[in-house]
Coordinates of C-alpha atoms in Angstrom, one line a residue:
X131 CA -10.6 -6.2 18.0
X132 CA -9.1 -6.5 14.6
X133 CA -6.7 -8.9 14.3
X134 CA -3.7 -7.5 11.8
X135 CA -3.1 -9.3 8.5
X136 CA -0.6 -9.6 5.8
X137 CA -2.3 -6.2 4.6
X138 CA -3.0 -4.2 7.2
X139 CA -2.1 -0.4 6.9
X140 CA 0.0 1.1 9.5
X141 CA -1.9 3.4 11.6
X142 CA 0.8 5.9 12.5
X143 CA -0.3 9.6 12.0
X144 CA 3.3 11.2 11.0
X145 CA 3.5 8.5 7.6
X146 CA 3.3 10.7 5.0
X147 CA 2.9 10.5 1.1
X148 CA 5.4 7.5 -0.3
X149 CA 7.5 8.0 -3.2
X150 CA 8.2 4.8 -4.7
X151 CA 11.5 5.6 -6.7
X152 CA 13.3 7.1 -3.3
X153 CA 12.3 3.6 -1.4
X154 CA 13.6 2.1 -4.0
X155 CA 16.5 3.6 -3.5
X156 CA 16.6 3.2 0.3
X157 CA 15.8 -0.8 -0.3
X158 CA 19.0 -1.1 -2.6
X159 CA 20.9 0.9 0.6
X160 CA 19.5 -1.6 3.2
X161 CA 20.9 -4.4 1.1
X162 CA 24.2 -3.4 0.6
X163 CA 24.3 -2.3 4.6
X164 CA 23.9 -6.2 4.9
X165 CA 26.1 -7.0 2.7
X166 CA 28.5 -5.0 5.0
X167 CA 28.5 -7.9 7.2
X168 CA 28.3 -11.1 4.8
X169 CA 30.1 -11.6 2.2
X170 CA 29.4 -14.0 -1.1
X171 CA 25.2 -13.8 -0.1
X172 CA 24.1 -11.6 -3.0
X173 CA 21.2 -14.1 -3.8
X174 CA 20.1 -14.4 -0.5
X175 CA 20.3 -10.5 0.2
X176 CA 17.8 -10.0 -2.3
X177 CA 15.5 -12.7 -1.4
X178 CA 15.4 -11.2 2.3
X179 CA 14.7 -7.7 0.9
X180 CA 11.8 -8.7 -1.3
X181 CA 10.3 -10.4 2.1
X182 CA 10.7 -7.4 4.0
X183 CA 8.7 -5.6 1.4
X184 CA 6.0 -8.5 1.1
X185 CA 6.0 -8.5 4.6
X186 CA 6.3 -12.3 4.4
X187 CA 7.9 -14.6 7.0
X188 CA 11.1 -16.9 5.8
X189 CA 12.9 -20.2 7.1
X190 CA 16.5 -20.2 6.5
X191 CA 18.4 -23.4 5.8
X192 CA 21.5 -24.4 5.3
X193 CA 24.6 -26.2 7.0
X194 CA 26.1 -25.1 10.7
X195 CA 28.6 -22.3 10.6
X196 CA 27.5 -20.8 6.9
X197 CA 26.2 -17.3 8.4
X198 CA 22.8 -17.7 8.8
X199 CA 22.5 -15.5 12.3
X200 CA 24.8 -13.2 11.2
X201 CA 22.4 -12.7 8.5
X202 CA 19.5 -11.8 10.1
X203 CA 21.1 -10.1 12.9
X204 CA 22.0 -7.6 9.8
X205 CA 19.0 -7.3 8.9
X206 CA 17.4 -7.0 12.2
X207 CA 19.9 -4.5 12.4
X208 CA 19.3 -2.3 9.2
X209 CA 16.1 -2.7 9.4
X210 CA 15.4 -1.0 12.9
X211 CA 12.8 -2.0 15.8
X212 CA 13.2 -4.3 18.2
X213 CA 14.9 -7.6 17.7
X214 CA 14.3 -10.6 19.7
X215 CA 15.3 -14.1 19.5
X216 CA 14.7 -17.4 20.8
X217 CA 16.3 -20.9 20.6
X218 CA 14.6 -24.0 20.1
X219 CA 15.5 -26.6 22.6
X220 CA 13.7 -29.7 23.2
X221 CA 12.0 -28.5 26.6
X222 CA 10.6 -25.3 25.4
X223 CA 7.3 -24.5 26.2
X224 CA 4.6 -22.1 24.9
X225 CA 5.1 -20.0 27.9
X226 CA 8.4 -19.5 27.5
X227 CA 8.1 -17.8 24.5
X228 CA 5.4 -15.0 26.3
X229 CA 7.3 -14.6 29.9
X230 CA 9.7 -16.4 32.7
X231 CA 9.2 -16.2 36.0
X232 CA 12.1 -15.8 38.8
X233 CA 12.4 -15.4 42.3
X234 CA 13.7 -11.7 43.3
X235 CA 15.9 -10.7 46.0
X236 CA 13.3 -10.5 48.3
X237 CA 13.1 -14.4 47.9
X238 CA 9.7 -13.4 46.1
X239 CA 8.2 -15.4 43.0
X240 CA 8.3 -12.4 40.2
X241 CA 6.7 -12.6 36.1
X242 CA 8.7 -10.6 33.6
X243 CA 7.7 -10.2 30.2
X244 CA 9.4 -12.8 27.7
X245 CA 11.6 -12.6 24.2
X246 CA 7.7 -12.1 22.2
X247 CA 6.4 -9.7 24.5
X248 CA 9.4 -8.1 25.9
X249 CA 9.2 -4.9 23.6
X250 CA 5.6 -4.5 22.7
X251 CA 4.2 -3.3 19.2
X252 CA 7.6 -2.0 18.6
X253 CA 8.9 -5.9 17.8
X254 CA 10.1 -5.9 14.0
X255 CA 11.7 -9.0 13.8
X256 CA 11.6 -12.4 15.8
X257 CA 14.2 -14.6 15.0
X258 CA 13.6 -18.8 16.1
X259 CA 16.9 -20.4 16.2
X260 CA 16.1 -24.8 15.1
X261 CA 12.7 -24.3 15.1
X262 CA 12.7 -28.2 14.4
X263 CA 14.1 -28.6 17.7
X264 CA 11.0 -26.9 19.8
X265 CA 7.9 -29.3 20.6
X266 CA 4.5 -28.8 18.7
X267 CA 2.8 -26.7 20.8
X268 CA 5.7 -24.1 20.5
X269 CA 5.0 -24.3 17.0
X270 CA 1.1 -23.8 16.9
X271 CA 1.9 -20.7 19.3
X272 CA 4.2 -19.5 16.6
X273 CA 1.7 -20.2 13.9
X274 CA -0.9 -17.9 15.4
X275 CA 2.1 -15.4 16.1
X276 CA 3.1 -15.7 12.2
X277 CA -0.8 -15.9 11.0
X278 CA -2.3 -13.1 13.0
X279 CA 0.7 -10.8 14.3
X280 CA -1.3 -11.2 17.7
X281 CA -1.4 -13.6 20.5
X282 CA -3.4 -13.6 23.8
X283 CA -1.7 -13.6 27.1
X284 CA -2.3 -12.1 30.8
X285 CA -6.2 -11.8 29.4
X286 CA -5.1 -9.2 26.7
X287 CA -4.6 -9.6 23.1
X288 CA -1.0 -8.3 22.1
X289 CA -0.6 -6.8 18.5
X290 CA 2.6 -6.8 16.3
X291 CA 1.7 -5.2 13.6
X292 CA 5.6 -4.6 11.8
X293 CA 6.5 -8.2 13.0
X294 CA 8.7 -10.5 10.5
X295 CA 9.3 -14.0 11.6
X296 CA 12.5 -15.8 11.0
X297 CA 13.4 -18.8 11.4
X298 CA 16.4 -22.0 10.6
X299 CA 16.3 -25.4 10.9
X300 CA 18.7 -27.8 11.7
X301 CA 19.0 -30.0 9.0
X302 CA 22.1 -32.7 10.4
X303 CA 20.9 -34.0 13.8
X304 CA 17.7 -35.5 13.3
X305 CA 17.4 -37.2 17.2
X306 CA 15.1 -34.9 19.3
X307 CA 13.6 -32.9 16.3
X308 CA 10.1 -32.5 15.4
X309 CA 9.6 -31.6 11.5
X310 CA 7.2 -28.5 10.9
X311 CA 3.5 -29.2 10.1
X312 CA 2.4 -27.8 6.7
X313 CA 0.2 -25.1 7.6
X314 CA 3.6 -23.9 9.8
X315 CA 5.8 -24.3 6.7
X316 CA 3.0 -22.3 4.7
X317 CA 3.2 -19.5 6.7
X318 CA 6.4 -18.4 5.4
X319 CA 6.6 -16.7 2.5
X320 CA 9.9 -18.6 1.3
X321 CA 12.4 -20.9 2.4
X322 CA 15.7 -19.9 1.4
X323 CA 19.0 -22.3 1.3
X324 CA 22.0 -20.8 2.7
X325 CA 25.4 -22.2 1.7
X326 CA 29.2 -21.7 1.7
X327 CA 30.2 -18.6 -0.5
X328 CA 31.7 -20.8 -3.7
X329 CA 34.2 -17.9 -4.7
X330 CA 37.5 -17.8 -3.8
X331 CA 38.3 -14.3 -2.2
X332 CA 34.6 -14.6 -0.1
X333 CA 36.1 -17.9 1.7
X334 CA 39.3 -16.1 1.9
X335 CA 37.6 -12.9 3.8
X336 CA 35.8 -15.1 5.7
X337 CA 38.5 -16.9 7.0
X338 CA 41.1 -14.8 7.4
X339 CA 39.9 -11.5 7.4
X340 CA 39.2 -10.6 11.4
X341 CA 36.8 -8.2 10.9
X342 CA 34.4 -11.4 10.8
X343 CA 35.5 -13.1 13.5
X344 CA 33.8 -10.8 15.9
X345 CA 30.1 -10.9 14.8
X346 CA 28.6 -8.4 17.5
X347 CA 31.2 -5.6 16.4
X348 CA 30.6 -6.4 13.0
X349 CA 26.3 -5.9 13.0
X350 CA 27.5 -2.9 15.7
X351 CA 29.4 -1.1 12.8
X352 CA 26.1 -1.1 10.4
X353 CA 24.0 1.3 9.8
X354 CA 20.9 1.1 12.4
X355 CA 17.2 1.5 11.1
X356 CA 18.1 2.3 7.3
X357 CA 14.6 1.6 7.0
X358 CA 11.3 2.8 8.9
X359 CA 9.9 0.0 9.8
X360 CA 6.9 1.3 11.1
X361 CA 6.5 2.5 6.9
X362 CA 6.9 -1.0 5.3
X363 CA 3.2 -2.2 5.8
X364 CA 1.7 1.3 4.1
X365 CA 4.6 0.7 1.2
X366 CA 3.7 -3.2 0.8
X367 CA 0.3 -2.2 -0.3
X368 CA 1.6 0.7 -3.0
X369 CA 3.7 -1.3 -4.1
X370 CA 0.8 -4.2 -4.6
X371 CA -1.3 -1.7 -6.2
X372 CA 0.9 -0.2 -8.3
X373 CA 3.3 -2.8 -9.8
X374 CA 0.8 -4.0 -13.1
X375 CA 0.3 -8.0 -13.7
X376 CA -0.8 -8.2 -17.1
X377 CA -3.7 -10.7 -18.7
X378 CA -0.8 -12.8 -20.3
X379 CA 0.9 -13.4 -17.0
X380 CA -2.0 -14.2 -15.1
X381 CA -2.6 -16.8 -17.9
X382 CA 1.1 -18.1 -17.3
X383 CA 1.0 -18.2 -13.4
X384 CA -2.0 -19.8 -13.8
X385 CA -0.8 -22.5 -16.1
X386 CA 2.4 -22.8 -13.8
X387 CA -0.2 -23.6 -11.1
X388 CA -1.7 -26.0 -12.8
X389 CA 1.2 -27.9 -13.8
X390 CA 2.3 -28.4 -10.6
X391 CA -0.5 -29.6 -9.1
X392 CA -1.5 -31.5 -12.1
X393 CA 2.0 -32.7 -13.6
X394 CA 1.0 -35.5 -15.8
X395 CA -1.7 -33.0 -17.3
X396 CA 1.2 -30.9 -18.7
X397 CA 3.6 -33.9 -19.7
X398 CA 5.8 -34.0 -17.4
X399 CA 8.1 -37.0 -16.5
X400 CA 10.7 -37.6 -14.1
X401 CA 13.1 -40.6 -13.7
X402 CA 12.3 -43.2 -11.6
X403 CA 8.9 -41.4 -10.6
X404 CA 5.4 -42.4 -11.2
X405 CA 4.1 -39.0 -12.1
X406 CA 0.4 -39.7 -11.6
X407 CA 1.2 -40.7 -7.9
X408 CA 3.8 -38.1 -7.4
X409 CA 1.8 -35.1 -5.8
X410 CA -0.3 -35.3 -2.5
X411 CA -0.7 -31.8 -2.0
X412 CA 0.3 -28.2 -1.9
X413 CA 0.7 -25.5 -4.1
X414 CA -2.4 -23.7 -2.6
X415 CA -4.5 -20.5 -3.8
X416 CA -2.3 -18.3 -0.5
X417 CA 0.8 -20.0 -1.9
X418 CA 0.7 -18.8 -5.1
X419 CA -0.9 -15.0 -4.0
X420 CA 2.3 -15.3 -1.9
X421 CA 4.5 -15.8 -4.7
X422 CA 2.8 -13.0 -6.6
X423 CA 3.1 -10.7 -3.8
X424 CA 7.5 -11.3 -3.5
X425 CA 6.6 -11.1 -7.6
X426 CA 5.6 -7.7 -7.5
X427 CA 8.5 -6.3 -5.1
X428 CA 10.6 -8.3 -7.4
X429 CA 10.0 -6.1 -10.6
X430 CA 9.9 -2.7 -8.0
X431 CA 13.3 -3.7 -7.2
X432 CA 14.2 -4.0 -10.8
X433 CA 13.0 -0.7 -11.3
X434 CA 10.1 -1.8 -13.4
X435 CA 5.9 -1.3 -12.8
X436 CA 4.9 -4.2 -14.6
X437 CA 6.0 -7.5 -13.6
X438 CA 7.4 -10.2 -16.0
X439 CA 8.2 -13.7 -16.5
X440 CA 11.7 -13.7 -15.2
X441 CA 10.2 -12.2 -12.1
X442 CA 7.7 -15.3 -11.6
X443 CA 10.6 -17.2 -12.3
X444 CA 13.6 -16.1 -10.3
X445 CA 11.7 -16.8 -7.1
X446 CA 9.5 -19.8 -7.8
X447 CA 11.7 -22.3 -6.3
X448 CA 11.7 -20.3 -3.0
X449 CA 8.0 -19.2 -2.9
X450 CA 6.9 -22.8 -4.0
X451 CA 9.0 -25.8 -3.0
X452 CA 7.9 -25.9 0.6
X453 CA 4.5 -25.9 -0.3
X454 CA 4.1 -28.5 -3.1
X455 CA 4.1 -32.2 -0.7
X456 CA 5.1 -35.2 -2.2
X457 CA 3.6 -38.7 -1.4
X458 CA 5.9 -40.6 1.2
X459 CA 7.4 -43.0 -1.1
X460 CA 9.0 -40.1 -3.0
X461 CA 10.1 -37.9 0.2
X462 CA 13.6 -39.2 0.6
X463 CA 14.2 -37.7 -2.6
X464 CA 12.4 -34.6 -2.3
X465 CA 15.2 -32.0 -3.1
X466 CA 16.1 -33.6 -5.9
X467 CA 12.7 -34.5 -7.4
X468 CA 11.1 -30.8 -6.3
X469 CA 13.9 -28.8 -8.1
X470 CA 13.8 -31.6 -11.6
X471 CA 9.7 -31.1 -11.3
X472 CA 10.0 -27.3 -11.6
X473 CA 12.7 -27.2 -13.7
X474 CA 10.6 -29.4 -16.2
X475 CA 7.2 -27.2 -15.7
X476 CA 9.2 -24.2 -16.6
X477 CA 10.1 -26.2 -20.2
X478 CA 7.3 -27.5 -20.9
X479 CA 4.7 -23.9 -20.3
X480 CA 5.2 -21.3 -22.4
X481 CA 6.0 -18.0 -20.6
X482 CA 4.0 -14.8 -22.7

């Protein structure tokens, strides 16, 4: 059997012609659906969208309480399909994710279907709540799952060929957690930092405003399925082949490339950092198609068919940071080396 792949068509007969202006249109109405139900997220919002459309997995962090369910369960919500979701406890196992098994009335042992299997093809969105918290074989299950859209249980293979994973991790307790392997954190397409809305009258609503304080009336009042999910894979691929990357920008993502792995090479220095030492790895050929890909939708979104610097650059951080791995002496202050190192690549190579 094939297995499906970041690019794999959908296969259903009534998908007709796509016109790429009115899903354009319909993108810009699934986003402000969402932002229906969170408030001060504008940055976020459009980071999720251009997933959706790159078909790309994403890890959410951020601090507890700063709307990171309620997030996806908005765009689970206006995004149609089934919606499952799954918390990650220190005793999960494999199976759990696939089925549970119960006794019945009749006293009886009986297998049901689990959270990943529970809704068939039809499963759009699969949401892992602390994914740091589950054990690494939960995680190598979720990496074929997030590689493959397919796992094998009950002596079948089960496709899920509209599946998005998402996932948070819980970044204050660090006692019973187990930190993602990189070939997990390079399945997503991004990692995206969720904070506190900074303006005024968003922490206002937020607080006071009581439409919020009920979150499954709130994602009950959106719109549901203001997309067809069972579209997006057959639109990914327009949109791929139709949004142009010129020579010049090739020449620049490749340079950016290069700089990162390489940052001495492009004379770059960072306090308190031996440069030469500072890289051990990362920034691979899939991460940066990956960032071309959520490039593309990028300049669709914008209303453009050609995609430009600003495009590249506006989701670099997101599309990158995860992937570029820093020798251990240096990982204590990853955040704040990662974000000075691309910061200083973007000055120092010239955009076309």
């Amino acid at each position: 059997m094939n297995r499906p792949t970041l690019d794999r068509p959908d296969t259903d007969d009534r998908i007709g012609p796509l016109d790429l202006d009115d899903w354009r249109s319909s993108a810009l109405n699934f986003e402000r659906e969402i932002a229906k139900a969170v408030v001060g997220q504008e940055r976020a919002i459009r980071l999720l969208t251009i997933a959706v459309f790159a078909r790309g997995h994403v890890l959410l962090e951020g601090d507890v309480g700063v709307g990171k369910t309620t997030l996806l369960r908005a765009v689970a919500r206006a995004l149609g399909g089934a919606y499952e979701r799954i918390e990650g406890t220190i005793d999960l196992m494999p199976s759990d994710m696939i089925y549970y098994t119960f006794l019945n009335e009749d006293g009886k042992p009986r297998v049901e279907p689990g959270p990943v299997l529970r809704h068939g093809s039809d499963l759009s969105v699969f949401f892992f709540n602390e994914i740091n918290r589950a054990r690494p074989q939960v995680h190598s299950l979720l990496l074929r799952l997030m590689a493959e859209r397919s796992i094998t249980a009950f002596n079948m293979e089960h496709v899920f060929p509209y599946l998005l994973v998402f996932a948070d991790r819980n970044r204050i307790e660090r006692e019973e957690t187990f930190e993602l392997p990189a070939a997990a954190r390079d399945r997503f397409l991004m990692e995206v930092a969720i904070s506190a809305p900074s303006d005024e009258k968003s922490r206002r609503d937020l607080i006071f405003a009581t439409r919020f304080h009920d979150v499954d009336t709130l994602i009950a009042s959106l719109n549901d399925g203001v997309l067809d999910y069972r579209r997006l894979n057959t639109l990914a691929n327009v949109i791929q082949n139709t949004i142009i990357v010129s020579p010049a920008l090739e020449r620049y993502v490749l340079d950016l490339w290069k700089a990162i792995r390489e940052p001495a090479s492009a004379g770059i220095q960072i306090a308190n950092v031996d440069i030469n030492r500072l890289i051990a790895g990362g920034a691979s050929p899939r991460g940066m198609s990956y960032l071309i890909r959520a490039a593309r939708v990028s300049a669709w979104l914008s209303g453009r068919d050609m995609v430009v610097p600003e495009d590249i650059r506006d989701i670099f951080h997101e599309c990158m940071a995860h992937r570029i791995f820093l020798t251990p002496v240096y990982e204590l202050r990853r955040e704040e080396i990662v974000r000075s190192l691309i910061a200083d690549v973007f000055a120092k190579v010239p955009a076309p």
